[in-house]
PDB file of C-alpha atoms in Angstrom:
ATOM      1  CA  THR A 197      18.344 -30.038 -40.128  1.00  0.00           C
ATOM      2  CA  LEU A 198      15.513 -28.747 -42.195  1.00  0.00           C
ATOM      3  CA  ALA A 199      14.884 -25.921 -39.822  1.00  0.00           C
ATOM      4  CA  GLU A 200      18.503 -24.826 -40.018  1.00  0.00           C
ATOM      5  CA  GLU A 201      18.333 -24.959 -43.887  1.00  0.00           C
ATOM      6  CA  ARG A 202      15.198 -22.816 -43.933  1.00  0.00           C
ATOM      7  CA  LEU A 203      16.850 -20.269 -41.695  1.00  0.00           C
ATOM      8  CA  ARG A 204      19.950 -20.069 -43.949  1.00  0.00           C
ATOM      9  CA  THR A 205      17.924 -19.666 -47.140  1.00  0.00           C
ATOM     10  CA  ILE A 206      15.191 -17.138 -46.262  1.00  0.00           C
ATOM     11  CA  ASP A 207      15.298 -13.357 -46.742  1.00  0.00           C
ATOM     12  CA  SER A 208      16.225 -12.622 -43.110  1.00  0.00           C
ATOM     13  CA  THR A 209      14.223  -9.431 -42.690  1.00  0.00           C
ATOM     14  CA  GLY A 210      12.440  -9.182 -39.398  1.00  0.00           C
ATOM     15  CA  VAL A 211       9.038  -9.727 -40.963  1.00  0.00           C
ATOM     16  CA  GLU A 212      10.078 -12.834 -42.864  1.00  0.00           C
ATOM     17  CA  LEU A 213      11.878 -14.263 -39.842  1.00  0.00           C
ATOM     18  CA  CYS A 214       8.778 -13.728 -37.709  1.00  0.00           C
ATOM     19  CA  ARG A 215       6.554 -15.380 -40.307  1.00  0.00           C
ATOM     20  CA  LEU A 216       8.916 -18.390 -40.643  1.00  0.00           C
ATOM     21  CA  TYR A 217       9.158 -18.721 -36.878  1.00  0.00           C
ATOM     22  CA  ALA A 218       5.364 -18.557 -36.437  1.00  0.00           C
ATOM     23  CA  ALA A 219       4.689 -21.057 -39.231  1.00  0.00           C
ATOM     24  CA  GLU A 220       7.558 -23.549 -38.812  1.00  0.00           C
ATOM     25  CA  LEU A 221      10.372 -22.853 -36.445  1.00  0.00           C
ATOM     26  CA  SER A 222       8.269 -22.496 -33.317  1.00  0.00           C
ATOM     27  CA  LYS A 223       7.620 -26.258 -33.682  1.00  0.00           C
ATOM     28  CA  VAL A 224      11.320 -26.846 -33.028  1.00  0.00           C
ATOM     29  CA  ASP A 225      11.190 -24.947 -29.703  1.00  0.00           C
ATOM     30  CA  ARG A 226       7.945 -26.749 -28.808  1.00  0.00           C
ATOM     31  CA  SER A 227       9.461 -30.166 -29.505  1.00  0.00           C
ATOM     32  CA  GLN A 228      12.542 -29.331 -27.466  1.00  0.00           C
ATOM     33  CA  ARG A 229      10.403 -28.255 -24.529  1.00  0.00           C
ATOM     34  CA  GLU A 230       8.414 -31.456 -24.774  1.00  0.00           C
ATOM     35  CA  LEU A 231      11.664 -33.480 -24.801  1.00  0.00           C
ATOM     36  CA  GLU A 232      12.984 -31.677 -21.735  1.00  0.00           C
ATOM     37  CA  ASN A 233       9.655 -32.148 -19.942  1.00  0.00           C
ATOM     38  CA  ALA A 234       9.783 -35.896 -20.712  1.00  0.00           C
ATOM     39  CA  VAL A 235      13.432 -36.188 -19.600  1.00  0.00           C
ATOM     40  CA  ALA A 236      12.598 -34.343 -16.336  1.00  0.00           C
ATOM     41  CA  GLN A 237       9.788 -36.802 -15.607  1.00  0.00           C
ATOM     42  CA  THR A 238      12.008 -39.887 -16.233  1.00  0.00           C
ATOM     43  CA  ASP A 239      12.844 -41.396 -12.850  1.00  0.00           C
ATOM     44  CA  GLN A 240      14.834 -44.311 -14.175  1.00  0.00           C
ATOM     45  CA  GLY A 241      16.084 -45.719 -17.378  1.00  0.00           C
ATOM     46  CA  PHE A 242      17.423 -42.434 -18.702  1.00  0.00           C
ATOM     47  CA  GLU A 243      20.914 -43.960 -19.135  1.00  0.00           C
ATOM     48  CA  GLU A 244      19.773 -45.897 -22.207  1.00  0.00           C
ATOM     49  CA  ILE A 245      18.772 -42.795 -24.101  1.00  0.00           C
ATOM     50  CA  GLU A 246      21.225 -40.299 -22.569  1.00  0.00           C
ATOM     51  CA  ASP A 247      23.437 -40.254 -25.737  1.00  0.00           C
ATOM     52  CA  ALA A 248      20.405 -39.660 -27.959  1.00  0.00           C
ATOM     53  CA  VAL A 249      19.122 -36.814 -25.746  1.00  0.00           C
ATOM     54  CA  SER A 250      22.518 -35.233 -25.639  1.00  0.00           C
ATOM     55  CA  LEU A 251      22.691 -35.265 -29.466  1.00  0.00           C
ATOM     56  CA  VAL A 252      19.229 -33.738 -29.775  1.00  0.00           C
ATOM     57  CA  ARG A 253      20.262 -31.021 -27.259  1.00  0.00           C
ATOM     58  CA  GLU A 254      23.444 -30.264 -29.267  1.00  0.00           C
ATOM     59  CA  GLU A 255      21.494 -29.953 -32.549  1.00  0.00           C
ATOM     60  CA  TYR A 256      18.953 -27.713 -30.825  1.00  0.00           C
ATOM     61  CA  ARG A 257      21.776 -25.438 -29.586  1.00  0.00           C
ATOM     62  CA  LYS A 258      23.085 -25.190 -33.112  1.00  0.00           C
ATOM     63  CA  PHE A 259      19.695 -24.379 -34.521  1.00  0.00           C
ATOM     64  CA  PHE A 260      18.998 -21.860 -31.767  1.00  0.00           C
ATOM     65  CA  ASN A 261      22.337 -20.113 -32.356  1.00  0.00           C
ATOM     66  CA  ILE A 262      21.549 -19.680 -36.038  1.00  0.00           C
ATOM     67  CA  LEU A 263      18.072 -18.380 -35.144  1.00  0.00           C
ATOM     68  CA  GLN A 264      19.418 -15.962 -32.598  1.00  0.00           C
ATOM     69  CA  GLU A 265      22.093 -14.645 -34.920  1.00  0.00           C
ATOM     70  CA  SER A 266      19.459 -14.109 -37.685  1.00  0.00           C
ATOM     71  CA  PHE A 267      17.178 -12.348 -35.255  1.00  0.00           C
ATOM     72  CA  LEU A 268      19.943 -10.053 -33.876  1.00  0.00           C
ATOM     73  CA  ARG A 269      21.073  -9.174 -37.435  1.00  0.00           C
ATOM     74  CA  ALA A 270      17.533  -8.223 -38.265  1.00  0.00           C
ATOM     75  CA  VAL A 271      17.220  -6.049 -35.160  1.00  0.00           C
ATOM     76  CA  ARG A 272      20.568  -4.332 -35.916  1.00  0.00           C
ATOM     77  CA  ASN A 273      19.484  -3.683 -39.478  1.00  0.00           C
ATOM     78  CA  GLU A 274      15.882  -2.713 -38.912  1.00  0.00           C
ATOM     79  CA  GLY A 275      15.498  -1.622 -35.308  1.00  0.00           C
ATOM     80  CA  TRP A 276      12.788  -2.704 -32.926  1.00  0.00           C
ATOM     81  CA  PRO A 277       9.921  -3.248 -33.238  1.00  0.00           C
ATOM     82  CA  PHE A 278      10.086  -4.615 -36.753  1.00  0.00           C
ATOM     83  CA  ALA A 279       8.086  -2.662 -39.276  1.00  0.00           C
ATOM     84  CA  GLY A 280       5.254  -4.841 -40.431  1.00  0.00           C
ATOM     85  CA  VAL A 281       4.991  -6.844 -37.245  1.00  0.00           C
ATOM     86  CA  PRO A 282       2.492  -5.594 -34.680  1.00  0.00           C
ATOM     87  CA  SER A 283       3.806  -4.202 -31.392  1.00  0.00           C
ATOM     88  CA  ASN A 284       2.410  -5.412 -28.034  1.00  0.00           C
ATOM     89  CA  ARG A 285       1.394  -1.745 -27.484  1.00  0.00           C
ATOM     90  CA  GLN A 286      -1.129  -2.156 -30.334  1.00  0.00           C
ATOM     91  CA  THR A 287      -2.724  -5.433 -29.166  1.00  0.00           C
ATOM     92  CA  PHE A 288      -5.618  -4.090 -27.161  1.00  0.00           C
ATOM     93  CA  ASP A 289      -6.593  -1.278 -29.501  1.00  0.00           C
ATOM     94  CA  LYS A 290      -6.254  -3.252 -32.768  1.00  0.00           C
ATOM     95  CA  VAL A 291      -7.483  -6.665 -31.675  1.00  0.00           C
ATOM     96  CA  VAL A 292      -9.588  -6.564 -28.472  1.00  0.00           C
ATOM     97  CA  SER A 293     -11.270  -3.131 -28.634  1.00  0.00           C
ATOM     98  CA  PRO A 294     -13.006  -3.769 -31.994  1.00  0.00           C
ATOM     99  CA  LEU A 295     -14.432  -7.024 -30.707  1.00  0.00           C
ATOM    100  CA  LEU A 296     -15.729  -5.292 -27.578  1.00  0.00           C
ATOM    101  CA  SER A 297     -17.282  -2.516 -29.623  1.00  0.00           C
ATOM    102  CA  ASN A 298     -19.223  -5.110 -31.551  1.00  0.00           C
ATOM    103  CA  VAL A 299     -20.555  -6.510 -28.214  1.00  0.00           C
ATOM    104  CA  LYS A 300     -18.546  -9.720 -28.537  1.00  0.00           C
ATOM    105  CA  ARG A 301     -17.425 -11.774 -25.577  1.00  0.00           C
ATOM    106  CA  VAL A 302     -13.740 -11.738 -25.390  1.00  0.00           C
ATOM    107  CA  ALA A 303     -11.180 -13.637 -23.382  1.00  0.00           C
ATOM    108  CA  TYR A 304      -8.123 -11.425 -23.166  1.00  0.00           C
ATOM    109  CA  PHE A 305      -5.096 -13.277 -21.825  1.00  0.00           C
ATOM    110  CA  MET A 306      -2.779 -10.531 -20.581  1.00  0.00           C
ATOM    111  CA  VAL A 307       0.512 -12.404 -20.529  1.00  0.00           C
ATOM    112  CA  ASP A 308       3.565 -10.411 -21.428  1.00  0.00           C
ATOM    113  CA  ALA A 309       5.889 -13.358 -21.953  1.00  0.00           C
ATOM    114  CA  LEU A 310       3.500 -15.862 -23.576  1.00  0.00           C
ATOM    115  CA  ARG A 311       5.812 -17.737 -25.954  1.00  0.00           C
ATOM    116  CA  LEU A 312       4.289 -18.196 -29.397  1.00  0.00           C
ATOM    117  CA  GLY A 313       4.462 -21.956 -29.113  1.00  0.00           C
ATOM    118  CA  LEU A 314       2.503 -21.971 -25.850  1.00  0.00           C
ATOM    119  CA  ALA A 315      -0.014 -19.594 -27.376  1.00  0.00           C
ATOM    120  CA  GLN A 316      -0.415 -22.020 -30.294  1.00  0.00           C
ATOM    121  CA  GLN A 317      -0.956 -24.869 -27.891  1.00  0.00           C
ATOM    122  CA  LEU A 318      -3.580 -22.878 -26.019  1.00  0.00           C
ATOM    123  CA  SER A 319      -5.305 -22.101 -29.238  1.00  0.00           C
ATOM    124  CA  GLU A 320      -5.271 -25.732 -30.297  1.00  0.00           C
ATOM    125  CA  ALA A 321      -6.772 -26.785 -26.941  1.00  0.00           C
ATOM    126  CA  CYS A 322      -9.766 -24.438 -27.484  1.00  0.00           C
ATOM    127  CA  THR A 323     -12.840 -26.096 -29.010  1.00  0.00           C
ATOM    128  CA  PRO A 324     -14.154 -24.858 -32.343  1.00  0.00           C
ATOM    129  CA  GLU A 325     -17.044 -23.304 -30.388  1.00  0.00           C
ATOM    130  CA  PHE A 326     -14.523 -20.652 -29.222  1.00  0.00           C
ATOM    131  CA  PRO A 327     -12.612 -19.483 -32.275  1.00  0.00           C
ATOM    132  CA  THR A 328      -9.011 -18.316 -31.570  1.00  0.00           C
ATOM    133  CA  GLU A 329      -6.379 -16.388 -33.404  1.00  0.00           C
ATOM    134  CA  VAL A 330      -2.684 -16.434 -32.691  1.00  0.00           C
ATOM    135  CA  THR A 331      -0.661 -13.442 -33.873  1.00  0.00           C
ATOM    136  CA  ALA A 332       2.964 -12.919 -33.270  1.00  0.00           C
ATOM    137  CA  THR A 333       3.869  -9.462 -31.948  1.00  0.00           C
ATOM    138  CA  CYS A 334       6.979  -7.576 -31.033  1.00  0.00           C
ATOM    139  CA  ALA A 335       7.539  -7.551 -27.279  1.00  0.00           C
ATOM    140  CA  GLN A 336       7.878  -4.386 -25.293  1.00  0.00           C
ATOM    141  CA  LEU A 337      11.453  -3.434 -24.386  1.00  0.00           C
ATOM    142  CA  PRO A 338      12.763  -3.709 -21.809  1.00  0.00           C
ATOM    143  CA  CYS A 339      11.418  -7.229 -21.514  1.00  0.00           C
ATOM    144  CA  VAL A 340      10.538  -7.054 -17.870  1.00  0.00           C
ATOM    145  CA  THR A 341       7.014  -7.914 -16.617  1.00  0.00           C
ATOM    146  CA  ARG A 342       6.042  -4.421 -15.392  1.00  0.00           C
ATOM    147  CA  PHE A 343       6.783  -2.957 -18.852  1.00  0.00           C
ATOM    148  CA  GLY A 344       5.457  -5.828 -20.872  1.00  0.00           C
ATOM    149  CA  MET A 345       2.164  -6.008 -18.965  1.00  0.00           C
ATOM    150  CA  ALA A 346       1.731  -2.245 -19.173  1.00  0.00           C
ATOM    151  CA  ALA A 347       2.160  -2.428 -22.966  1.00  0.00           C
ATOM    152  CA  LEU A 348      -0.987  -4.626 -23.132  1.00  0.00           C
ATOM    153  CA  LEU A 349      -3.243  -1.893 -21.668  1.00  0.00           C
ATOM    154  CA  PRO A 350      -5.889  -0.060 -23.757  1.00  0.00           C
ATOM    155  CA  GLU A 351      -4.482   2.927 -25.683  1.00  0.00           C
ATOM    156  CA  ALA A 352      -0.942   2.022 -24.564  1.00  0.00           C
ATOM    157  CA  GLU A 353       0.619   3.578 -27.737  1.00  0.00           C
ATOM    158  CA  GLN A 354      -0.806   6.989 -26.814  1.00  0.00           C
ATOM    159  CA  ASN A 355      -0.809   6.811 -22.983  1.00  0.00           C
ATOM    160  CA  LEU A 356       2.103   4.668 -21.820  1.00  0.00           C
ATOM    161  CA  ARG A 357       5.400   6.304 -20.921  1.00  0.00           C
ATOM    162  CA  PHE A 358       8.462   5.081 -19.109  1.00  0.00           C
ATOM    163  CA  GLU A 359       9.746   7.599 -16.583  1.00  0.00           C
ATOM    164  CA  PRO A 360      12.341   7.520 -13.860  1.00  0.00           C
ATOM    165  CA  VAL A 361      11.160   7.024 -10.236  1.00  0.00           C
ATOM    166  CA  GLU A 362      13.912   7.135  -7.611  1.00  0.00           C
ATOM    167  CA  GLY A 363      16.519   6.159 -10.164  1.00  0.00           C
ATOM    168  CA  ASP A 364      14.511   3.256 -11.743  1.00  0.00           C
ATOM    169  CA  LEU A 365      12.612   3.365 -14.969  1.00  0.00           C
ATOM    170  CA  GLU A 366       8.909   2.684 -14.354  1.00  0.00           C
ATOM    171  CA  PRO A 367       5.738   2.489 -16.507  1.00  0.00           C
ATOM    172  CA  HIS A 368       3.248   5.294 -16.239  1.00  0.00           C
ATOM    173  CA  TYR A 369      -0.212   5.300 -17.914  1.00  0.00           C
ATOM    174  CA  ARG A 370      -1.703   8.742 -18.317  1.00  0.00           C
ATOM    175  CA  GLY A 371       0.769   9.997 -15.721  1.00  0.00           C
ATOM    176  CA  GLU A 372      -0.096   7.313 -13.169  1.00  0.00           C
ATOM    177  CA  LEU A 373       2.424   4.584 -12.069  1.00  0.00           C
ATOM    178  CA  VAL A 374       1.190   1.211 -13.265  1.00  0.00           C
ATOM    179  CA  LYS A 375       3.998  -1.123 -12.252  1.00  0.00           C
ATOM    180  CA  ASP A 376       1.854  -3.646 -10.352  1.00  0.00           C
ATOM    181  CA  ARG A 377      -1.181  -5.760 -11.236  1.00  0.00           C
ATOM    182  CA  SER A 378      -3.732  -3.854  -9.226  1.00  0.00           C
ATOM    183  CA  LYS A 379      -2.792  -0.511 -10.893  1.00  0.00           C
ATOM    184  CA  ARG A 380      -3.019  -2.148 -14.383  1.00  0.00           C
ATOM    185  CA  LEU A 381      -6.457  -3.694 -13.590  1.00  0.00           C
ATOM    186  CA  ALA A 382      -7.604  -0.255 -12.432  1.00  0.00           C
ATOM    187  CA  VAL A 383      -6.901   1.041 -15.959  1.00  0.00           C
ATOM    188  CA  PHE A 384      -9.520  -1.432 -17.327  1.00  0.00           C
ATOM    189  CA  SER A 385     -12.036  -0.327 -14.661  1.00  0.00           C
ATOM    190  CA  ALA A 386     -11.512   3.249 -15.688  1.00  0.00           C
ATOM    191  CA  ASN A 387     -11.798   2.430 -19.435  1.00  0.00           C
ATOM    192  CA  PRO A 388     -14.993   0.388 -19.764  1.00  0.00           C
TER     193      PRO A 388
END
């Protein structure tokens, strides 16, 4: 497919891979999710198209395997997060805070696992009256909600640490445990 060919021919640095995914390859994932959603909603008549759906699924798996190998190669070569791609820990300070300091009204969707394709759809659904911007960022590792959500807090780069608590690694913000929603929201109340 065209997407596979693009993957095979690009300079597979982390930055280039992220740019290609954001601009083009996320559309493949989005189309696959839409197909699976349509198939799941089909009560009858699926037998007529079952072979075609199976073929599309197989092609998607091939594409995804190539994408995954390219991504893993880039992580092995460059580390994580990729240099030149923003980290989730920078999101609030570099994007939201400047808007707030200019007395702008801001809707901040704090979603640690918002796939790029879904963010793009959300952006497209917003009216021109509410300008949006979608930027790919490097997720917080480990990719578990309590860590990912904590990475989206204000001043996370300076104040977020992961420390052991009873044998488990937990997120701490300025020394306080912030593993649940109420604790993370308290950070916003304390940082107006």
